[in-house]
XYZ file of C-alpha atoms in Angstrom:
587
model
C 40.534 35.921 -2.514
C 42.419 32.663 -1.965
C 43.305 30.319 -4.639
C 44.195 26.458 -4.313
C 48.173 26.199 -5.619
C 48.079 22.332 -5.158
C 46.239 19.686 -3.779
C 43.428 18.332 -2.478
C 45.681 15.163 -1.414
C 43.466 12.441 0.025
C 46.225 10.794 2.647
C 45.108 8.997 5.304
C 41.796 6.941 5.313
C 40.443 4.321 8.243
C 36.473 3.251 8.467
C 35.367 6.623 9.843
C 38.303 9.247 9.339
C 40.156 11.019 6.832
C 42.545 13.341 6.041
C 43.455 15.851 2.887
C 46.617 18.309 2.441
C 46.472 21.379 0.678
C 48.563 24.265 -0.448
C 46.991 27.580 -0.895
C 48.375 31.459 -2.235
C 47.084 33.054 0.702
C 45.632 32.502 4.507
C 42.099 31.736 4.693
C 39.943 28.911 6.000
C 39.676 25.847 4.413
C 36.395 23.781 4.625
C 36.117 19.897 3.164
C 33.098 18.103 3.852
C 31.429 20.026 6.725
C 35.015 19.952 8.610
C 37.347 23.352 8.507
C 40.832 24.288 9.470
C 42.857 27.500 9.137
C 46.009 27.601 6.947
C 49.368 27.746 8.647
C 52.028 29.837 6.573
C 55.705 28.991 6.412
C 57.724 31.627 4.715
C 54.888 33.178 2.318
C 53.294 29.221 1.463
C 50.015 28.326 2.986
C 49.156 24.977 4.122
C 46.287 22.865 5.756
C 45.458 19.345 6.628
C 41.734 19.018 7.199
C 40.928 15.732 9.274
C 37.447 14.912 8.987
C 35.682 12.392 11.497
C 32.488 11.311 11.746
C 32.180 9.343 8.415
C 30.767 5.667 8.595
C 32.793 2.269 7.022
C 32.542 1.774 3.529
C 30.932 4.582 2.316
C 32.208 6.746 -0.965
C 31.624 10.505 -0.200
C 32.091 12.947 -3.032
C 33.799 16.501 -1.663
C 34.632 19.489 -2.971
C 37.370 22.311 -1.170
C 35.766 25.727 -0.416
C 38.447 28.481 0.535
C 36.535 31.090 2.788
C 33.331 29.765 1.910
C 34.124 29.627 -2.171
C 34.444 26.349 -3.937
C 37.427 25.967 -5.728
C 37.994 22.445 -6.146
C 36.608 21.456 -8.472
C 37.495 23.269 -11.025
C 35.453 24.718 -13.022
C 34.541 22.534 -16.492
C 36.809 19.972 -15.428
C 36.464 16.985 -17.136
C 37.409 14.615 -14.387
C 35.064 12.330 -12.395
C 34.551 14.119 -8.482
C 37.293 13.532 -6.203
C 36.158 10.897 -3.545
C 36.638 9.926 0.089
C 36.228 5.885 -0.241
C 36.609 4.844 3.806
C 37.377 1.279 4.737
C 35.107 -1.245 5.579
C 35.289 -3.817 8.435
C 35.724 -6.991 5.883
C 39.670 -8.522 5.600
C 40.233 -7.162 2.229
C 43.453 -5.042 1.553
C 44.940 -3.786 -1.797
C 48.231 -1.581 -2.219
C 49.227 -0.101 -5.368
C 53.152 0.671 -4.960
C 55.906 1.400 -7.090
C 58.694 4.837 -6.928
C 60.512 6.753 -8.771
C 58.745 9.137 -11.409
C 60.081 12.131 -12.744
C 57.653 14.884 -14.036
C 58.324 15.868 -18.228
C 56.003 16.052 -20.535
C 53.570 13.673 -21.646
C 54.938 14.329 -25.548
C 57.589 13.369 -27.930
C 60.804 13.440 -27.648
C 60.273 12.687 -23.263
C 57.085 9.976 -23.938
C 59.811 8.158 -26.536
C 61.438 4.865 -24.840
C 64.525 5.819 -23.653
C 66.731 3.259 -25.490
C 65.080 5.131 -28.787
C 65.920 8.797 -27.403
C 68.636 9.959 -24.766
C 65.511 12.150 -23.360
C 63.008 9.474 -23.646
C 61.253 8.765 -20.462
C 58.349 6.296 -21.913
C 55.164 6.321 -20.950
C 53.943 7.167 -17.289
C 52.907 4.298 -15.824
C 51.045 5.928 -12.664
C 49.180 8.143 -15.324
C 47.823 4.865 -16.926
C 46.701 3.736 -13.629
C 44.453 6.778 -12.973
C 43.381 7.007 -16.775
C 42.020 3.294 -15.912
C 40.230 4.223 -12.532
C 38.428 7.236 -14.767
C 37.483 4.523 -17.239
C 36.236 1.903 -14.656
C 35.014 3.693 -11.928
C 33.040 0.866 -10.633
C 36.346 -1.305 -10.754
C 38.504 -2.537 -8.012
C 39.990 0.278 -6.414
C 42.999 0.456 -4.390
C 43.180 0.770 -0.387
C 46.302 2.744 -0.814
C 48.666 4.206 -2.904
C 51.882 3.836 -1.570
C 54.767 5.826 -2.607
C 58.351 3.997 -2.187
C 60.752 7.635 -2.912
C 61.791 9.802 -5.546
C 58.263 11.815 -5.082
C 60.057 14.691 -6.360
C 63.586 14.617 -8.269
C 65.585 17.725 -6.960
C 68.343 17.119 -8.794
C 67.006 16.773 -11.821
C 64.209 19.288 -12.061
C 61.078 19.985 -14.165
C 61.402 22.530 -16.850
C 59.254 25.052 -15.198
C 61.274 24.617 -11.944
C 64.246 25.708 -13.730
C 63.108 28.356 -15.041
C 62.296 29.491 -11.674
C 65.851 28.541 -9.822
C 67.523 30.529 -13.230
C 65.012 33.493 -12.284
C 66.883 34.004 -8.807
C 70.174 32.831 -9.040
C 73.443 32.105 -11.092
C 72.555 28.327 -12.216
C 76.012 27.816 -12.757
C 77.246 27.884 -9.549
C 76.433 25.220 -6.564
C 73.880 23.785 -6.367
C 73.299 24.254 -10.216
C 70.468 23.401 -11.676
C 69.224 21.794 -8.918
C 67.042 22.479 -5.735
C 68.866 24.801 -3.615
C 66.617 26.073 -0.654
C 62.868 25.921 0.574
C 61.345 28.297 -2.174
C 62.665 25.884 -5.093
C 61.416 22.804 -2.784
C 58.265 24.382 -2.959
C 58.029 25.392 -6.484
C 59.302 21.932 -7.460
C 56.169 19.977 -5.293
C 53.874 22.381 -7.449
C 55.238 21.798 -10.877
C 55.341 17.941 -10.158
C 52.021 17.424 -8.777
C 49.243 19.711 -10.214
C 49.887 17.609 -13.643
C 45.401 17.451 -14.234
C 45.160 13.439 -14.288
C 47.912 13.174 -11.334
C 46.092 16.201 -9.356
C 43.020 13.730 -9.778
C 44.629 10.438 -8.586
C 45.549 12.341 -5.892
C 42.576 13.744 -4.779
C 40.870 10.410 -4.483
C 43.051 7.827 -3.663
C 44.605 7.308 -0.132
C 47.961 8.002 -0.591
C 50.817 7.053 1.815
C 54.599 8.150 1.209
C 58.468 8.064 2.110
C 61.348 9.556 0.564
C 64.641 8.363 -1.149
C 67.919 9.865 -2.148
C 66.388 12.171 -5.258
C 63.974 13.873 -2.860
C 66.988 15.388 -1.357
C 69.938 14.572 -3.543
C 71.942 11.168 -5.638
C 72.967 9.068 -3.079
C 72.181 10.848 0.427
C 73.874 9.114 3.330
C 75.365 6.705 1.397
C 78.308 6.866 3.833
C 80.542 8.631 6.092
C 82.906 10.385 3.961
C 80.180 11.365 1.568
C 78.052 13.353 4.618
C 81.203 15.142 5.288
C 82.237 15.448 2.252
C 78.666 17.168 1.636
C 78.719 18.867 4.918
C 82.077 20.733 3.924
C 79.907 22.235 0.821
C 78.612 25.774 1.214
C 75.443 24.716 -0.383
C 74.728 21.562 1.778
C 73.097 22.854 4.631
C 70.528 24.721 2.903
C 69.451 22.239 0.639
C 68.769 19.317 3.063
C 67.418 21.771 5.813
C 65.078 22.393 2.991
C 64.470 18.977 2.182
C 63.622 18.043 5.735
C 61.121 21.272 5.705
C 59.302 20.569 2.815
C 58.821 17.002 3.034
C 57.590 17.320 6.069
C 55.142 19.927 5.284
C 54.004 17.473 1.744
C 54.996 14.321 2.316
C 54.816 13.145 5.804
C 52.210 15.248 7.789
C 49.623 13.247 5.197
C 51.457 9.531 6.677
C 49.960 10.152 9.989
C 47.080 9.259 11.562
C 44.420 11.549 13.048
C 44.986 10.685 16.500
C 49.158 11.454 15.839
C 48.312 14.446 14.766
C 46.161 15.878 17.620
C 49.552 14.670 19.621
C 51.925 16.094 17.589
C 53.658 19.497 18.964
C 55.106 20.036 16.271
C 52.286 20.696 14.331
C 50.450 22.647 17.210
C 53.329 24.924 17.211
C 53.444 25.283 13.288
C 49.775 25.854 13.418
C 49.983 28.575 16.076
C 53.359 30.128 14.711
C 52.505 33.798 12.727
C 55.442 32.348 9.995
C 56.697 28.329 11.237
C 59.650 28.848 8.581
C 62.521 29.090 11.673
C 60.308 26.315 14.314
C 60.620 24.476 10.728
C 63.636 25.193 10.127
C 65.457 24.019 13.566
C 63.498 20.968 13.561
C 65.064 20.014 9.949
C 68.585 20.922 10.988
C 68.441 18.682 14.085
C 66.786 16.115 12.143
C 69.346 15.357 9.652
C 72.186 15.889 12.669
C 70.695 13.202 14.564
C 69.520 9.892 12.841
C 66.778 9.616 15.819
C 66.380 13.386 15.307
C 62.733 12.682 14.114
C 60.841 9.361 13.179
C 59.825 9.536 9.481
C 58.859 5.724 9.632
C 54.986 4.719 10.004
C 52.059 1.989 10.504
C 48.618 1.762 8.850
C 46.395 -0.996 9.738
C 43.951 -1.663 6.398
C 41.947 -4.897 6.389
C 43.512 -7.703 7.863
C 46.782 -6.578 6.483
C 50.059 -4.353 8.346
C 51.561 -2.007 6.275
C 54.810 -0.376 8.049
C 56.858 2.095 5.989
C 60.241 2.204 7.053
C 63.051 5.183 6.673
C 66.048 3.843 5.095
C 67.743 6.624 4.293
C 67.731 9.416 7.262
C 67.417 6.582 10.160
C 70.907 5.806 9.479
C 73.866 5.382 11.477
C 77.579 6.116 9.033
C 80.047 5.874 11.329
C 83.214 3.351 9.868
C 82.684 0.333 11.223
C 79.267 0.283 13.067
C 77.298 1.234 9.817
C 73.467 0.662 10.202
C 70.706 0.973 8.220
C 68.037 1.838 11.002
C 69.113 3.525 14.827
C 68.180 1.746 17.791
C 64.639 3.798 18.195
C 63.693 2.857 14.980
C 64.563 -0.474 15.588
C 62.393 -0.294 18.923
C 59.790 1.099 17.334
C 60.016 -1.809 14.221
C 59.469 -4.596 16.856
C 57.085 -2.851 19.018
C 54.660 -2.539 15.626
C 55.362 -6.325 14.319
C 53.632 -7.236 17.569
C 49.739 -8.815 17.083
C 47.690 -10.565 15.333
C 47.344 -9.785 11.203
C 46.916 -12.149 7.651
C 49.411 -10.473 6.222
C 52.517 -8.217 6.651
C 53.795 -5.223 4.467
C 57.219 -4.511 5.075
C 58.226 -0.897 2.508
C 61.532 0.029 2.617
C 62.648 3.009 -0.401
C 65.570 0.494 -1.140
C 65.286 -3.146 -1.597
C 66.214 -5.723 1.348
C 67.256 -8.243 -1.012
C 68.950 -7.941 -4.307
C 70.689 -10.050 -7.168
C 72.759 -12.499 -5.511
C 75.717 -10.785 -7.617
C 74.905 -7.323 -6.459
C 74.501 -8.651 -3.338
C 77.609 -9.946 -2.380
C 79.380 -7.422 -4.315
C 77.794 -4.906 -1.367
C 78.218 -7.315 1.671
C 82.286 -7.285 -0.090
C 82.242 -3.121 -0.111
C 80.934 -3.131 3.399
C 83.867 -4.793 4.445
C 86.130 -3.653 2.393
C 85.558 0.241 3.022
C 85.818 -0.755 6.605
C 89.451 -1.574 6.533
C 88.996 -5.876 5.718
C 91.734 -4.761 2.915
C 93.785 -2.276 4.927
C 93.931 1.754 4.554
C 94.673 1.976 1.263
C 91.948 -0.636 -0.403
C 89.078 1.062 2.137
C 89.369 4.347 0.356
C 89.624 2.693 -2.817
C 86.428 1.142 -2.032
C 84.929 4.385 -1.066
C 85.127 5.670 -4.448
C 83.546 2.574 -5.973
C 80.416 2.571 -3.925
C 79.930 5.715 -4.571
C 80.179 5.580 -8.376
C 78.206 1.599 -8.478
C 75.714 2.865 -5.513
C 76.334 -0.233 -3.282
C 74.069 1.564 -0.492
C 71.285 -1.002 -0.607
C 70.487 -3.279 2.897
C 73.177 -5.539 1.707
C 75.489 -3.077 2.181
C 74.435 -2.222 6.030
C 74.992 -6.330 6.907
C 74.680 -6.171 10.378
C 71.126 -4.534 9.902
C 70.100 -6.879 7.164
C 70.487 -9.734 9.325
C 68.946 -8.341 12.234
C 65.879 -7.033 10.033
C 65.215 -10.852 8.545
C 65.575 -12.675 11.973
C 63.136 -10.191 13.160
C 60.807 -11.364 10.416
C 61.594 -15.193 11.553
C 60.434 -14.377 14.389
C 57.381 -12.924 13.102
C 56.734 -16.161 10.431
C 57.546 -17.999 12.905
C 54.572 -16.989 15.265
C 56.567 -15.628 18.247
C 55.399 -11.861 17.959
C 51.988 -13.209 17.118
C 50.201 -15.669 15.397
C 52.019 -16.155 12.156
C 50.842 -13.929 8.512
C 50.071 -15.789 6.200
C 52.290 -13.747 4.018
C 55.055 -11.305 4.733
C 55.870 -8.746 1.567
C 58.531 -6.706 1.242
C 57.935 -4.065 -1.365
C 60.824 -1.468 -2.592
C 61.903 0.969 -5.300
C 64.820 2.474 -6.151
C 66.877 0.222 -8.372
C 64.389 1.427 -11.810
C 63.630 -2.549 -12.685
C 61.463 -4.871 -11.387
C 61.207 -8.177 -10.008
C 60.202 -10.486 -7.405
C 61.675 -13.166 -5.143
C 61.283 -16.055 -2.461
C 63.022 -16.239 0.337
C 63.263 -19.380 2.480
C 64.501 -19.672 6.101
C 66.150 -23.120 7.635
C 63.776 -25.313 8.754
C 64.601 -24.881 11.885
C 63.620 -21.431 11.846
C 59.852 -23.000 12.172
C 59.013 -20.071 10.003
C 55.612 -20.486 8.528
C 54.762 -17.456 6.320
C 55.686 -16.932 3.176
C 58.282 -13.910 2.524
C 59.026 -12.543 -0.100
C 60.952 -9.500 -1.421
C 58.521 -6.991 -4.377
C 60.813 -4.020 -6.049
C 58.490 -1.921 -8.479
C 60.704 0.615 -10.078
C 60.276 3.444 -11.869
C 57.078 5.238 -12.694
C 58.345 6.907 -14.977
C 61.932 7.186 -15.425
C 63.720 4.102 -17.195
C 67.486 2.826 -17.335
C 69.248 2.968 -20.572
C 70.611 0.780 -22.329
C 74.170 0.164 -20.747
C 72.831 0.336 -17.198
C 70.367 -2.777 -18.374
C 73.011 -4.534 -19.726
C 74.996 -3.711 -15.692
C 71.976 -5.291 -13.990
C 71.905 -8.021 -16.190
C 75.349 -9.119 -15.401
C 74.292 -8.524 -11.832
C 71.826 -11.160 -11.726
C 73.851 -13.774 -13.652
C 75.319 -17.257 -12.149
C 78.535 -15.629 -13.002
C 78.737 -12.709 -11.233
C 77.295 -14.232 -8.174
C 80.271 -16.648 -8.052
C 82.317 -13.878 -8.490
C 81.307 -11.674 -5.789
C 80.283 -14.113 -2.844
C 84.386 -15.115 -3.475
C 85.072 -11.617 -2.836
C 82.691 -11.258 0.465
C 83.879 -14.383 1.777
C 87.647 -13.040 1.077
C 86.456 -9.997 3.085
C 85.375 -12.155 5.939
C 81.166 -11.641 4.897
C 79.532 -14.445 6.100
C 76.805 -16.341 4.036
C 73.934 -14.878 4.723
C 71.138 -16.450 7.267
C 68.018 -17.023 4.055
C 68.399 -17.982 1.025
C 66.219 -16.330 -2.355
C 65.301 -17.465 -5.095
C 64.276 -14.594 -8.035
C 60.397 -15.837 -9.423
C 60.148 -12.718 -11.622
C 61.979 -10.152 -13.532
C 64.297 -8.321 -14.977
C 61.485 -5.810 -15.687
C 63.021 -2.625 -17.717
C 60.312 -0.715 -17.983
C 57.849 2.058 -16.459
C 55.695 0.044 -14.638
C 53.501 -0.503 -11.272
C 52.462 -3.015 -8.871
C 48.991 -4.121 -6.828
C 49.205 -6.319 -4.138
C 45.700 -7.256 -3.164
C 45.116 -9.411 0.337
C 41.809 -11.158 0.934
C 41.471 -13.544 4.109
C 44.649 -15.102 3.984
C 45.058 -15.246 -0.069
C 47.410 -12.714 -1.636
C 47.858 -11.699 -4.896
C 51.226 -10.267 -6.645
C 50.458 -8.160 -9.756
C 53.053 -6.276 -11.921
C 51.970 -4.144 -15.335
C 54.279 -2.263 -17.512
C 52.766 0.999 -19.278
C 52.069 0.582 -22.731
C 50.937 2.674 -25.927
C 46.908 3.213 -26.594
C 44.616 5.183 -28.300
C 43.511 6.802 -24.963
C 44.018 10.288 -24.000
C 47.131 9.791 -22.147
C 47.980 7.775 -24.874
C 49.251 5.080 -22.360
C 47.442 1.855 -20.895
C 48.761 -0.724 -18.593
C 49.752 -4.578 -19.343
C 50.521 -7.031 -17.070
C 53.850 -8.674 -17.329
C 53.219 -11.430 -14.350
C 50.388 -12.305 -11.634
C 51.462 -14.370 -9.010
C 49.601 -16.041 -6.078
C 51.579 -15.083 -2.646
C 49.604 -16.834 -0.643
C 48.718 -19.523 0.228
C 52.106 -20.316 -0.964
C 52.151 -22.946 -3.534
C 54.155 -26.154 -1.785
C 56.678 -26.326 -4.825
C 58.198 -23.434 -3.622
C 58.990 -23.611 -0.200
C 61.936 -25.387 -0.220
C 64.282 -23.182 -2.391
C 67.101 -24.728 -4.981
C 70.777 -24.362 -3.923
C 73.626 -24.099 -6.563
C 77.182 -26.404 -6.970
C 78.347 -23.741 -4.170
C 75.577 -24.222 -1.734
C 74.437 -20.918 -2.629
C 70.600 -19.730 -3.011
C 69.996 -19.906 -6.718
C 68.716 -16.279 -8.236
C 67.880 -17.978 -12.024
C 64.469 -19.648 -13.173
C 61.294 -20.185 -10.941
C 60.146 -23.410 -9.463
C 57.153 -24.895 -10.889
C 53.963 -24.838 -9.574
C 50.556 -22.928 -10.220
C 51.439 -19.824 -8.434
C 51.421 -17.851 -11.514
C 48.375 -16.730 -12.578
C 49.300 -14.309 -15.694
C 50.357 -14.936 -19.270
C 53.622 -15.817 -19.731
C 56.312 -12.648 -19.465
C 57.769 -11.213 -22.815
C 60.317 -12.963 -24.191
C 63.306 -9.732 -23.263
C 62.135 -10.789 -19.882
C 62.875 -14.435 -19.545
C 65.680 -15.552 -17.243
């Protein structure tokens, strides 16, 4: 008799469709609301996406998952509320609850300690305290979305239980270690991260959209080059990111597409008709990490008034010396195709932030160039070992794709792919702080949205102390001097906006909502904090902002002695809507 191993994941939701991801220990059928689908099995796992249809706009339908006719979800006695299917409505109204990187300990001392307090301290999980709070205001605002900015799953630095399982089967102390090594541990690793009891609830009944970044596959990945063939020349490399590609598209990204994608996809018709899909899975990964338009991971959803496309930044890449670009030329097709129309409000989500610290920022424009011979031979592998070790792999660091990505979006505020958003967000993880900033095209430009760059990082897995103290430095006056002489030394240009930081440094776990009514949009970040609850972790906000309409004061953004954007204060203005932002936090 089949058993449910993980899930039910509620992914994609519209006004009258649905879909939900499961993994189960054995074949069967898999029924969800009156709609059923067979499992497909990929080297002894079991898998289905049910897509129901049928269901009417702004409804909230309770479900349950019965596996050849049995209920098993939910579980038996379980305290949580029922898992729900909440379908959109035809109003304007959009809200996105973002944020990355969260690795899965336990929810007990010495891991819930703050990490400057304990080397294994990984605080408080801030995603957990944003489903203990849905449980304890279920008639509260929920959101459209979850979105999911990378670092789903950390396979190089795995759970407990998912060592014990790699040590079970092989000599840890050999490559790959004590990290993920081939599809089995991938597997194994999804399971011990995500059947957690208050995540497997969030999960169930929240619409939840995802990409990866580097720690889904490995520290890093495709940061250049020399590092793919350095990797390449491993003997452990090609099974671990065949396996990456594998799983995450058998838990991640199946649940990113719509139903009408998937009744096109051959892919998945041939998985679901294959007696074992492991080697149709397995040719399709190798291919698509051989070929940056091997496979597009990148996708649109429509919710409300508002865009949201999720862009790949990490396997879209082109590393070759000297033409180095963040996105290939299909996925930069298919990016201005999808800006096209008429919307109140555009998401741009990108793993890794477009815009940085103005020191960071030039320091990666300066390694660009640099590692590309602007020094000579000698200086460019110099470089090479410095971006490795400082992870200069943001946009900044792919220039010629940076600037292409925000004259696209002129052209979007501008109103010539469509009448102009009133807003246009870019939301990232990665860098495990937070903050937020303006950015502000020439007049010229006749750019009439407001844009803006939103990093939410980590769930759950702070900096410590001395890496802080790094970013700190990052974002000072000084640094920024200091690096835009290098770029310009390097022959960087100055770059085509200028930014201005509003918010931030934010250290710790945290999470962000954006919610977009009409043309209004709302900015909302909140750190995880102690409580008597049973997580014992709540949620605090550490700054509110209004997006848009954007408040006049800030439109025209402050330039330094240089001629440089500033990245220090925030203008004035009654844009900021929360309580003030702890003191450690202030500029």
């Amino acid at each position: 008799m089949a058993e449910l191993l993980v899930g039910p994941l509620l992914r994609w939701v519209s006004e009258t469709e649905a879909t939900i991801w499961v993994e189960t220990d054995a074949p069967c059928a898999v029924e969800i609301h009156g709609h059923t689908e067979r499992t497909f099995h990929v080297e002894g796992h079991h898998y289905a996406l049910v897509i129901i249809r049928g269901l009417e706009p702004g409804r909230r339908y309770e479900y349950g998952v019965r596996l050849d006719g049995q209920l098993r979800w939910p579980e038996p006695g379980s305290g949580f509320p029922p898992s729900i299917i909440r379908t959109l409505d035809a109003g304007r109204t959009a809200r996105i609850v973002f944020g990355s990187c969260r690795v899965s300990v336990p929810h007990v001392s010495p891991f819930s300690l703050d990490r400057l307090i304990d080397s294994h301290g990984r605080g408080l999980d801030a995603l957990a305290a944003f489903a203990r709070r849905l449980i304890d205001e279920p008639g509260g605002a929920w959101p459209h979305v979850l979105l999911l900015l990378g670092d789903q799953v950390y396979a190089d630095d795995v759970p407990q239980a998912t060592l014990d399982f790699i040590c079970s089967r092989r000599d840890a102390g050999q490559p790959p270690g004590e990290s993920v090594a081939d599809f089995q541990e991938y597997a194994h690793l999804y399971c011990a991260s995500w059947t957690e009891p208050l995540m497997r609830w969030l999960l169930s009944s929240v619409s939840t959209s995802m990409i990866f970044d580097d720690h889904d596959v490995v520290d890093d990945w495709n940061i250049s080059e020399a590092w793919l063939r350095d990797m390449r020349a491993t003997d452990w490399w090609e099974d671990r990111i065949v396996a990456a590609f594998m799983s995450y598209w058998i838990y991640q990204h199946l649940g990113n597409l719509s139903p009408a994608e998937l009744d096109h996809d051959p892919l998945l018709a041939a998985v679901r008709s294959a007696d074992d899909a492991g080697p149709l899975l397995r040719r399709f990964s190798f291919y698509a990490d051989r070929e940056s338009a091997g496979h597009r991971w990148a996708y649109r959803r429509d919710v409300g008034g508002t865009r949201l496309i999720v862009l790949d930044s990490r396997a879209a890449r082109v590393l070759r010396d000297g033409q180095r670009e963040m996105l290939d030329e299909t996925e930069w097709q298919w990016l201005e195709e999808n800006v096209e129309g008429e919307m109140d409000h555009l998401v741009l989500a990108s793993s890794l932030p477009m815009l940085m610290a103005q020191g960071m920022h030039h320091a990666e424009t300066w390694s660009e160039r640099v590692g590309d011979g602007a020094w000579g031979r000698l200086p460019a592998r110099a470089m090479e070992k410095v971006r490795r070790a400082l992870d200069m792999e943001h946009w900044a660091a792919f220039g010629n794709s940076l600037e292409r990505l925000m004259k696209l979006l002129a052209e979007v505020g501008g109103g010539r792919r469509g009448a102009a958003p009133a807003s246009i967000v870019m939301v990232s993880g990665d860098v495990h702080h937070g903050y937020l900033a303006r950015i502000a095209y020439r007049r010229s430009s006749g750019v009439r949205s407001a844009v803006y760059q939103s990093v939410t990082s980590p769930f759950r897995n702070p900096l410590g102390r001395g890496e802080r103290m790094f970013q700190r430095i990052s974002a000072s006056r000084g640094m920024a001097a200091v690096t835009r002489l290098l770029a310009a030394s390097a022959g960087v240009s100055q770059p085509i906006v200028r930014w201005r930081r509003l918010e931030g440094l934010a250290f710790e776990n945290q999470v962000s909502t954006l919610e977009m009514s009409g043309r209004n949009a709302i900015l909302r970040l909140e750190k995880a904090v102690a409580t008597d609850g049973p997580e014992g972790a709540g949620l605090e906000a550490l700054w509110e902002r209004r997006l848009a309409p954007a408040p006049k004061e800030a439109e025209t953004m402050a330039t330094d002695t240089n001629g440089a954007p500033a990245d220090h204060g925030r203008p004035d203005g009654n844009d900021r809507l929360a309580s003030p932002i702890a003191a450690s936090h202030a500029r």
